[in-house]
Amino acid sequence: MSTTNKFSFVNPNKVPFFYGYIVLFIGTIGVWASIPGQTVGVSVFTDPVKDALGLTRNQFSNAYMIGTFMSSFFVARAGVLFDKYGARYVAFFAAIVLAISLLLASVSVSISEFLKTLFNNTSWIIPFSVISLLFFMIRFSGQGVLTMASRNMIMIWFDKNRGKVNALSSVAVSLGFSSSPILLNRLIDDHGWQLSWQLIAICLLIFSFFILQFYRNNPEDFNMIPDGSKIIEDKVKVKKVEHQFTLKEAKETRAFWVFGLTLAFNSFFITGFTFHIVSIFANHDYSKSEAISIFLPISIIAISVGTLFNILSDYVRQKLLLYLMLSSGLLATVGLLFLGNSIGIYLLVIGLGGMGGMFSVINAVSWPRFYGRLHLGAITGKIMSFLVIASAIAPSLFSYSYTTLGSYSYISYLNIIFLITLIIASVKAKNPQ
């Protein structure tokens, strides 16, 4: 226990209640801390940063895509490090890297000007390259590693009550993510984008100290088991998963690919839609305020659906949850296709809300239930790489659908084909246990 508690003043065995509830609390804050690396956190900075760097919207979007795509190749490796070193150290270094990345991003204009002078070159390639590299660091540490480590840690400390606990965490995360654009926008209005990133970086550095103090890898390190029981001279029979799958073994099961690609579709659709929401709605004669207003009902539905099915996930098969998520994806896709009609808006809101709610359940609960906890980092790291790749290519595909083919509808046709394929494939996707 001396090594698992190193650098910390907190001893989980001396806490008067199950330490997993502290893990739930601090892990949820850890997911909040990843917001600066998420699309919802980056998008607020898009206009002021691209203007300061002298980049066009397409150039800035492509830099974001390249940085995000690059990060996908390293997220899976971070999952292996999670299994080896645990959530505590992985999350700590992820928070530090995210903070440093934001500090560098806040002076990206100065870095670009210095490089232009150094190489005697005023091309847009220099600020483009600088922000692409910074996006790689921000997306890798924030969207990828810090999120994965925090969420996995919570799931490791619970088993029988995993769904109920994830319901509490998901509600808090949804509220934090949905309100963050407003708070970040206010921060930028009051202090400017450069100081805003610097203030956020300072908060992350402070939070990294709390990660060392309160994050813990496994309950077994402290003579506990998930959900709060104590191990006393082996008299307590620990409920074990029949088989602890390695990543290689998990990839040989149909469930890994069907569930993983369904989650990736959610990442693809949400990112592409959010990135171009104003343009999508303007194409059907809706105002910017009308476009932004749909996020509130979507959030309400997502929180309601996520809370209900996180609780039910302790009692129902994951396959049912998969079907509900795929059905929600179809509703959202058809809604986008018929957005010019009022029914399209209703379908889009219901579909996106349902899909977002089910995502919070499946992405957290399914993997430890299907494949055990021993190699959870490697498995979820690989799944996270799917999500990162999907979110990287989405903005560009949505954009080219509109600028080249003249309509966002072509994305809907592509989505429908993909979803129907997943529905057919999911028929034989069973729990590997």
Coordinates of C-alpha atoms in Angstrom, one line a residue:
M1 CA 0.0 0.0 0.0
S2 CA 3.0 2.3 0.5
T3 CA 3.6 2.6 -3.3
T4 CA -0.1 2.9 -4.2
N5 CA -0.4 5.8 -1.6
K6 CA 2.9 7.5 -2.5
F7 CA 2.9 11.3 -2.6
S8 CA -0.5 11.4 -0.9
F9 CA -1.7 12.5 2.5
V10 CA -5.0 10.5 2.1
N11 CA -5.3 6.9 3.2
P12 CA -8.4 5.2 1.8
N13 CA -8.5 2.8 4.7
K14 CA -9.0 5.6 7.2
V15 CA -11.9 7.1 5.4
P16 CA -15.1 6.4 7.5
F17 CA -17.1 5.3 4.4
F18 CA -16.3 3.4 1.1
Y19 CA -13.5 5.3 -0.7
G20 CA -15.2 4.5 -4.0
Y21 CA -17.6 7.4 -3.5
I22 CA -14.6 9.8 -3.2
V23 CA -13.3 8.2 -6.5
L24 CA -16.7 8.9 -8.0
F25 CA -16.6 12.5 -7.0
I26 CA -13.0 13.3 -8.0
G27 CA -13.2 11.2 -11.2
T28 CA -16.2 13.1 -12.3
I29 CA -14.3 16.4 -11.8
G30 CA -11.5 14.8 -13.8
V31 CA -13.9 14.3 -16.7
W32 CA -14.9 18.0 -16.3
A33 CA -11.2 18.9 -16.4
S34 CA -11.0 17.4 -19.9
I35 CA -13.4 20.0 -21.3
P36 CA -10.6 22.3 -22.7
G37 CA -9.5 19.3 -24.8
Q38 CA -13.0 18.4 -26.0
T39 CA -14.7 19.8 -29.1
V40 CA -17.2 21.7 -26.9
G41 CA -14.3 23.4 -25.2
V42 CA -12.2 24.1 -28.3
S43 CA -15.0 25.4 -30.5
V44 CA -15.6 28.5 -28.3
F45 CA -12.0 29.6 -29.1
T46 CA -12.3 29.0 -32.8
D47 CA -13.1 32.5 -34.1
P48 CA -10.7 34.6 -32.0
V49 CA -7.8 32.1 -32.3
K50 CA -8.1 31.6 -36.1
D51 CA -8.3 35.4 -36.6
A52 CA -5.3 36.0 -34.4
L53 CA -3.3 33.4 -36.3
G54 CA -4.4 34.7 -39.7
L55 CA -6.0 31.4 -40.7
T56 CA -9.2 30.9 -42.7
R57 CA -11.9 28.8 -41.3
N58 CA -11.0 25.8 -43.5
Q59 CA -7.4 26.1 -42.6
F60 CA -8.2 26.2 -38.9
S61 CA -10.7 23.2 -39.2
N62 CA -8.1 21.2 -41.1
A63 CA -5.5 21.9 -38.4
Y64 CA -8.0 20.7 -35.8
M65 CA -8.6 17.5 -37.9
I66 CA -4.9 16.8 -38.3
G67 CA -4.1 17.3 -34.6
T68 CA -7.1 15.2 -33.6
F69 CA -6.2 12.4 -36.1
M70 CA -2.6 12.3 -34.9
S71 CA -3.7 11.9 -31.3
S72 CA -5.7 8.8 -32.2
F73 CA -2.5 6.9 -32.8
F74 CA -1.3 7.5 -29.3
V75 CA -4.5 7.1 -27.3
A76 CA -4.4 3.3 -27.5
R77 CA -0.8 3.3 -26.1
A78 CA -2.0 5.5 -23.3
G79 CA -4.5 2.7 -22.4
V80 CA -1.7 0.2 -22.1
L81 CA 0.1 2.7 -19.7
F82 CA -3.2 2.9 -17.7
D83 CA -3.1 -0.9 -17.2
K84 CA 0.6 -0.7 -16.2
Y85 CA 0.7 2.4 -14.0
G86 CA -2.9 3.0 -13.1
A87 CA -5.3 5.9 -13.3
R88 CA -3.5 8.0 -10.7
Y89 CA -0.2 8.6 -12.5
V90 CA -1.7 8.6 -16.0
A91 CA -4.3 11.2 -15.2
F92 CA -1.7 13.3 -13.3
F93 CA 0.6 13.5 -16.3
A94 CA -2.4 14.0 -18.7
A95 CA -3.5 17.0 -16.7
I96 CA 0.0 18.4 -16.7
V97 CA 0.4 18.0 -20.4
L98 CA -3.0 19.6 -21.1
A99 CA -2.1 22.6 -18.9
I100 CA 1.3 23.0 -20.7
S101 CA -0.5 22.7 -24.1
L102 CA -3.0 25.4 -23.2
L103 CA -0.2 27.7 -22.0
L104 CA 1.6 27.2 -25.3
A105 CA -1.6 27.7 -27.2
S106 CA -2.2 31.0 -25.4
V107 CA 1.1 32.3 -26.9
S108 CA 0.7 30.5 -30.3
V109 CA 0.7 33.9 -32.1
S110 CA 4.0 34.8 -30.6
I111 CA 5.5 31.4 -31.4
S112 CA 4.3 31.7 -35.0
E113 CA 5.8 35.2 -35.4
F114 CA 9.1 34.0 -33.9
L115 CA 9.2 31.1 -36.4
K116 CA 8.3 33.4 -39.3
T117 CA 11.2 35.7 -38.4
L118 CA 13.6 32.7 -37.8
F119 CA 12.8 31.1 -41.2
N120 CA 12.2 34.4 -43.0
N121 CA 8.8 33.1 -44.2
T122 CA 5.4 34.7 -43.8
S123 CA 3.4 31.8 -45.2
W124 CA 0.3 30.6 -43.4
I125 CA 1.9 27.2 -43.2
I126 CA 3.8 28.2 -40.1
P127 CA 0.8 29.2 -37.8
F128 CA -1.1 26.2 -39.4
S129 CA 1.7 23.8 -38.3
V130 CA 2.0 25.4 -34.8
I131 CA -1.7 25.1 -34.0
S132 CA -1.9 21.6 -35.5
L133 CA 0.8 20.4 -33.1
L134 CA -0.9 22.2 -30.2
F135 CA -4.3 20.6 -31.1
F136 CA -2.6 17.2 -31.1
M137 CA -1.3 17.8 -27.5
I138 CA -4.6 19.3 -26.4
R139 CA -6.8 16.6 -27.9
F140 CA -4.5 13.7 -26.8
S141 CA -4.2 14.8 -23.2
G142 CA -7.7 16.1 -22.8
Q143 CA -10.2 14.3 -24.9
G144 CA -8.2 11.1 -24.9
V145 CA -6.2 10.3 -21.8
L146 CA -7.6 12.4 -19.0
T147 CA -11.2 11.4 -19.9
M148 CA -10.3 7.7 -20.3
A149 CA -8.3 7.5 -17.0
S150 CA -11.0 9.3 -14.9
R151 CA -13.9 7.3 -16.3
N152 CA -12.2 3.9 -16.1
M153 CA -11.1 4.6 -12.5
I154 CA -14.7 5.1 -11.4
M155 CA -15.8 1.9 -13.2
I156 CA -13.0 -0.1 -11.6
W157 CA -14.2 0.8 -8.1
F158 CA -17.7 -0.5 -8.7
D159 CA -19.3 -3.6 -10.1
K160 CA -22.8 -4.5 -8.9
N161 CA -23.7 -0.8 -8.7
R162 CA -21.7 0.3 -11.7
G163 CA -24.7 1.5 -13.6
K164 CA -26.2 3.5 -10.7
V165 CA -22.9 5.1 -10.0
N166 CA -22.4 6.0 -13.7
A167 CA -25.8 7.5 -13.7
L168 CA -24.7 10.0 -11.1
S169 CA -21.5 10.8 -12.8
S170 CA -23.1 11.1 -16.2
V171 CA -25.7 13.6 -15.0
A172 CA -22.9 15.8 -13.6
V173 CA -20.8 15.4 -16.7
S174 CA -23.7 16.3 -19.0
L175 CA -24.5 19.4 -17.0
G176 CA -20.9 20.4 -17.0
F177 CA -20.4 19.9 -20.7
S178 CA -23.7 21.6 -21.7
S179 CA -23.0 24.7 -19.6
S180 CA -19.3 25.0 -20.5
P181 CA -19.7 26.9 -23.8
I182 CA -21.6 29.6 -22.0
L183 CA -19.0 29.8 -19.1
L184 CA -16.0 29.7 -21.5
N185 CA -17.5 32.3 -23.8
R186 CA -18.1 34.6 -20.8
L187 CA -14.4 34.1 -19.7
I188 CA -13.2 35.0 -23.2
D189 CA -15.4 38.1 -23.3
D190 CA -14.1 39.3 -19.9
H191 CA -10.4 38.4 -20.3
G192 CA -9.7 37.5 -23.9
W193 CA -8.8 34.1 -25.4
Q194 CA -5.1 34.2 -24.4
L195 CA -5.6 34.9 -20.7
S196 CA -8.6 32.5 -20.6
W197 CA -6.4 29.6 -21.7
Q198 CA -3.8 30.6 -19.2
L199 CA -6.3 30.7 -16.3
I200 CA -7.7 27.3 -17.3
A201 CA -4.1 26.0 -17.4
I202 CA -3.5 27.2 -13.9
C203 CA -6.6 25.5 -12.7
L204 CA -5.4 22.2 -14.3
L205 CA -2.1 22.5 -12.6
I206 CA -3.9 22.9 -9.3
F207 CA -6.2 20.0 -10.1
S208 CA -3.1 17.7 -10.9
F209 CA -2.2 18.0 -7.2
F210 CA -5.7 16.8 -6.2
I211 CA -5.3 13.9 -8.6
L212 CA -2.2 12.7 -6.7
Q213 CA -4.1 13.1 -3.4
F214 CA -7.4 11.4 -4.2
Y215 CA -7.1 9.3 -7.4
R216 CA -6.6 5.6 -6.6
N217 CA -6.2 2.7 -9.0
N218 CA -7.9 -0.4 -7.5
P219 CA -9.9 -1.1 -4.4
E220 CA -7.8 -4.3 -3.9
D221 CA -4.7 -2.2 -3.3
F222 CA -6.4 -1.2 0.0
N223 CA -7.9 -4.6 1.0
M224 CA -11.2 -3.7 -0.5
I225 CA -13.4 -5.0 -3.3
P226 CA -15.7 -3.1 -5.7
D227 CA -18.9 -1.7 -4.2
G228 CA -17.5 -1.4 -0.6
S229 CA -16.9 -4.8 1.0
K230 CA -13.7 -5.6 2.9
I231 CA -11.6 -8.7 2.3
I232 CA -11.3 -10.4 5.7
E233 CA -9.0 -13.5 5.7
D234 CA -10.5 -14.7 2.4
K235 CA -13.9 -15.3 4.0
V236 CA -15.6 -13.0 1.5
K237 CA -16.1 -14.5 -1.8
V238 CA -15.2 -12.0 -4.5
K239 CA -17.4 -12.1 -7.5
K240 CA -15.0 -12.4 -10.5
V241 CA -15.5 -12.1 -14.2
E242 CA -15.1 -15.5 -15.8
H243 CA -12.4 -14.3 -18.1
Q244 CA -10.1 -11.3 -18.2
F245 CA -9.8 -10.5 -21.9
T246 CA -6.7 -9.0 -23.4
L247 CA -7.0 -6.4 -26.1
K248 CA -6.1 -9.0 -28.7
E249 CA -8.8 -11.4 -27.4
A250 CA -11.4 -8.6 -27.2
K251 CA -10.8 -7.6 -30.8
E252 CA -11.6 -11.2 -31.9
T253 CA -15.2 -10.8 -30.6
R254 CA -18.0 -9.2 -32.6
A255 CA -19.3 -7.2 -29.6
F256 CA -16.0 -5.2 -29.5
W257 CA -16.4 -3.9 -33.1
V258 CA -20.2 -3.4 -33.1
F259 CA -20.3 -1.6 -29.8
G260 CA -17.1 0.3 -30.6
L261 CA -18.2 1.5 -34.1
T262 CA -21.6 2.5 -32.7
L263 CA -19.9 4.7 -30.1
A264 CA -17.6 6.0 -32.9
F265 CA -20.7 6.9 -35.0
N266 CA -22.0 9.0 -32.1
S267 CA -18.7 10.8 -32.0
F268 CA -18.7 11.4 -35.7
F269 CA -22.3 12.7 -35.9
I270 CA -22.2 14.9 -32.8
T271 CA -18.8 16.4 -33.8
G272 CA -19.7 17.1 -37.4
F273 CA -23.1 18.4 -36.6
T274 CA -21.9 20.7 -33.7
F275 CA -19.0 22.0 -35.8
H276 CA -21.3 23.1 -38.6
I277 CA -24.6 23.6 -36.8
V278 CA -25.1 27.3 -37.8
S279 CA -24.5 26.5 -41.4
I280 CA -26.7 23.4 -41.3
F281 CA -29.6 25.4 -39.9
A282 CA -29.0 28.5 -42.1
N283 CA -29.3 26.2 -45.1
H284 CA -32.9 25.7 -44.1
D285 CA -33.5 29.4 -43.3
Y286 CA -33.1 29.1 -39.5
S287 CA -31.3 31.8 -37.5
K288 CA -28.2 31.2 -35.4
S289 CA -30.2 31.6 -32.2
E290 CA -32.7 29.0 -33.4
A291 CA -29.8 26.6 -34.2
I292 CA -28.1 27.0 -30.8
S293 CA -31.4 26.7 -28.9
I294 CA -31.7 23.0 -29.7
F295 CA -28.9 22.1 -27.4
L296 CA -31.1 22.7 -24.3
P297 CA -33.8 20.1 -25.2
I298 CA -31.1 17.7 -26.4
S299 CA -29.3 18.0 -23.1
I300 CA -32.5 17.4 -21.1
I301 CA -33.3 14.3 -23.1
A302 CA -29.7 13.0 -22.9
I303 CA -29.6 13.5 -19.1
S304 CA -33.0 11.8 -18.6
V305 CA -32.2 8.8 -20.9
G306 CA -28.7 8.4 -19.5
T307 CA -29.9 8.5 -15.9
L308 CA -32.7 5.9 -16.5
F309 CA -30.7 3.4 -18.5
N310 CA -27.5 3.7 -16.4
I311 CA -29.7 2.5 -13.5
L312 CA -31.4 -0.2 -15.7
S313 CA -28.0 -1.3 -17.1
D314 CA -27.4 -3.2 -13.8
Y315 CA -30.4 -5.4 -14.7
V316 CA -30.8 -5.6 -18.5
R317 CA -28.6 -6.9 -21.3
Q318 CA -26.2 -4.5 -23.0
K319 CA -27.6 -5.5 -26.4
L320 CA -30.9 -3.8 -25.6
L321 CA -29.0 -0.6 -24.9
L322 CA -27.1 -1.0 -28.2
Y323 CA -30.4 -1.3 -30.2
L324 CA -31.7 1.8 -28.5
M325 CA -28.6 3.8 -29.4
L326 CA -28.7 2.6 -33.0
S327 CA -32.4 3.5 -33.2
S328 CA -31.6 7.0 -31.8
G329 CA -28.9 7.4 -34.4
L330 CA -31.4 6.6 -37.2
L331 CA -33.9 9.1 -35.8
A332 CA -31.2 11.8 -35.7
T333 CA -30.0 11.0 -39.2
V334 CA -33.5 11.1 -40.7
G335 CA -34.1 14.3 -38.7
L336 CA -31.1 15.9 -40.4
L337 CA -32.4 14.7 -43.8
F338 CA -35.8 16.4 -43.3
L339 CA -34.6 19.4 -41.3
G340 CA -36.5 21.8 -43.6
N341 CA -39.7 20.4 -42.0
S342 CA -40.6 20.9 -38.3
I343 CA -40.8 17.1 -37.9
G344 CA -37.2 16.9 -38.8
I345 CA -36.2 19.1 -35.9
Y346 CA -38.2 16.9 -33.5
L347 CA -36.6 13.8 -34.8
L348 CA -33.1 15.4 -34.7
V349 CA -33.5 16.5 -31.1
I350 CA -35.0 13.2 -29.9
G351 CA -32.4 11.2 -31.8
L352 CA -29.4 13.3 -30.6
G353 CA -30.7 13.3 -27.0
G354 CA -31.3 9.6 -27.0
M355 CA -27.9 8.8 -28.6
G356 CA -26.1 11.0 -26.2
G357 CA -27.8 9.5 -23.2
M358 CA -27.1 5.9 -24.4
F359 CA -23.5 6.8 -25.1
S360 CA -22.8 7.6 -21.5
V361 CA -24.1 4.2 -20.5
I362 CA -22.5 2.0 -23.1
N363 CA -19.1 3.7 -23.2
A364 CA -18.7 3.3 -19.4
V365 CA -20.5 0.1 -18.4
S366 CA -20.1 -2.3 -21.3
W367 CA -16.3 -2.7 -21.4
P368 CA -15.7 -3.9 -17.8
R369 CA -18.8 -6.1 -18.0
F370 CA -17.7 -7.7 -21.3
Y371 CA -14.0 -8.0 -20.8
G372 CA -13.1 -7.6 -17.1
R373 CA -11.0 -5.0 -15.4
L374 CA -7.4 -6.3 -15.8
H375 CA -6.8 -5.0 -19.3
L376 CA -9.5 -2.3 -19.3
G377 CA -7.1 0.5 -20.2
A378 CA -5.8 -1.2 -23.3
I379 CA -9.3 -2.0 -24.5
T380 CA -10.9 1.4 -23.8
G381 CA -7.8 3.1 -25.2
K382 CA -8.4 1.3 -28.5
I383 CA -12.1 2.2 -28.4
M384 CA -11.1 5.8 -27.6
S385 CA -8.9 5.9 -30.7
F386 CA -12.0 5.0 -32.8
L387 CA -13.9 7.9 -31.3
V388 CA -11.0 10.3 -31.8
I389 CA -10.6 9.3 -35.5
A390 CA -14.3 9.7 -36.0
S391 CA -14.4 13.1 -34.5
A392 CA -11.3 14.1 -36.5
I393 CA -12.8 13.3 -40.0
A394 CA -16.4 14.5 -39.2
P395 CA -16.0 18.2 -39.7
S396 CA -14.3 17.9 -43.0
L397 CA -16.7 15.3 -44.4
F398 CA -19.7 17.4 -43.4
S399 CA -18.0 20.4 -45.0
Y400 CA -17.2 18.7 -48.3
S401 CA -20.7 17.2 -48.4
Y402 CA -22.0 20.8 -48.5
T403 CA -19.4 22.7 -50.4
T404 CA -18.8 20.0 -53.1
L405 CA -22.1 18.3 -53.4
G406 CA -24.3 21.2 -52.3
S407 CA -26.1 19.7 -49.4
Y408 CA -25.6 18.1 -45.9
S409 CA -28.2 15.5 -46.9
Y410 CA -25.5 13.3 -48.5
I411 CA -24.0 12.8 -45.0
S412 CA -27.4 11.4 -43.9
Y413 CA -27.5 8.9 -46.8
L414 CA -24.0 7.7 -45.8
N415 CA -25.1 7.5 -42.1
I416 CA -28.2 5.5 -42.9
I417 CA -26.2 2.9 -44.8
F418 CA -23.6 2.7 -41.9
L419 CA -26.3 2.3 -39.2
I420 CA -28.2 -0.4 -41.1
T421 CA -25.0 -2.3 -41.5
L422 CA -24.4 -2.1 -37.7
I423 CA -27.9 -3.1 -36.9
I424 CA -27.5 -6.3 -39.1
A425 CA -24.1 -7.0 -37.5
S426 CA -25.4 -6.5 -34.0
V427 CA -27.8 -9.4 -34.2
K428 CA -25.0 -11.8 -33.3
A429 CA -23.1 -9.4 -31.0
K430 CA -23.3 -11.2 -27.7
N431 CA -21.7 -10.5 -24.3
P432 CA -18.3 -12.5 -24.6
Q433 CA -18.7 -13.6 -20.9

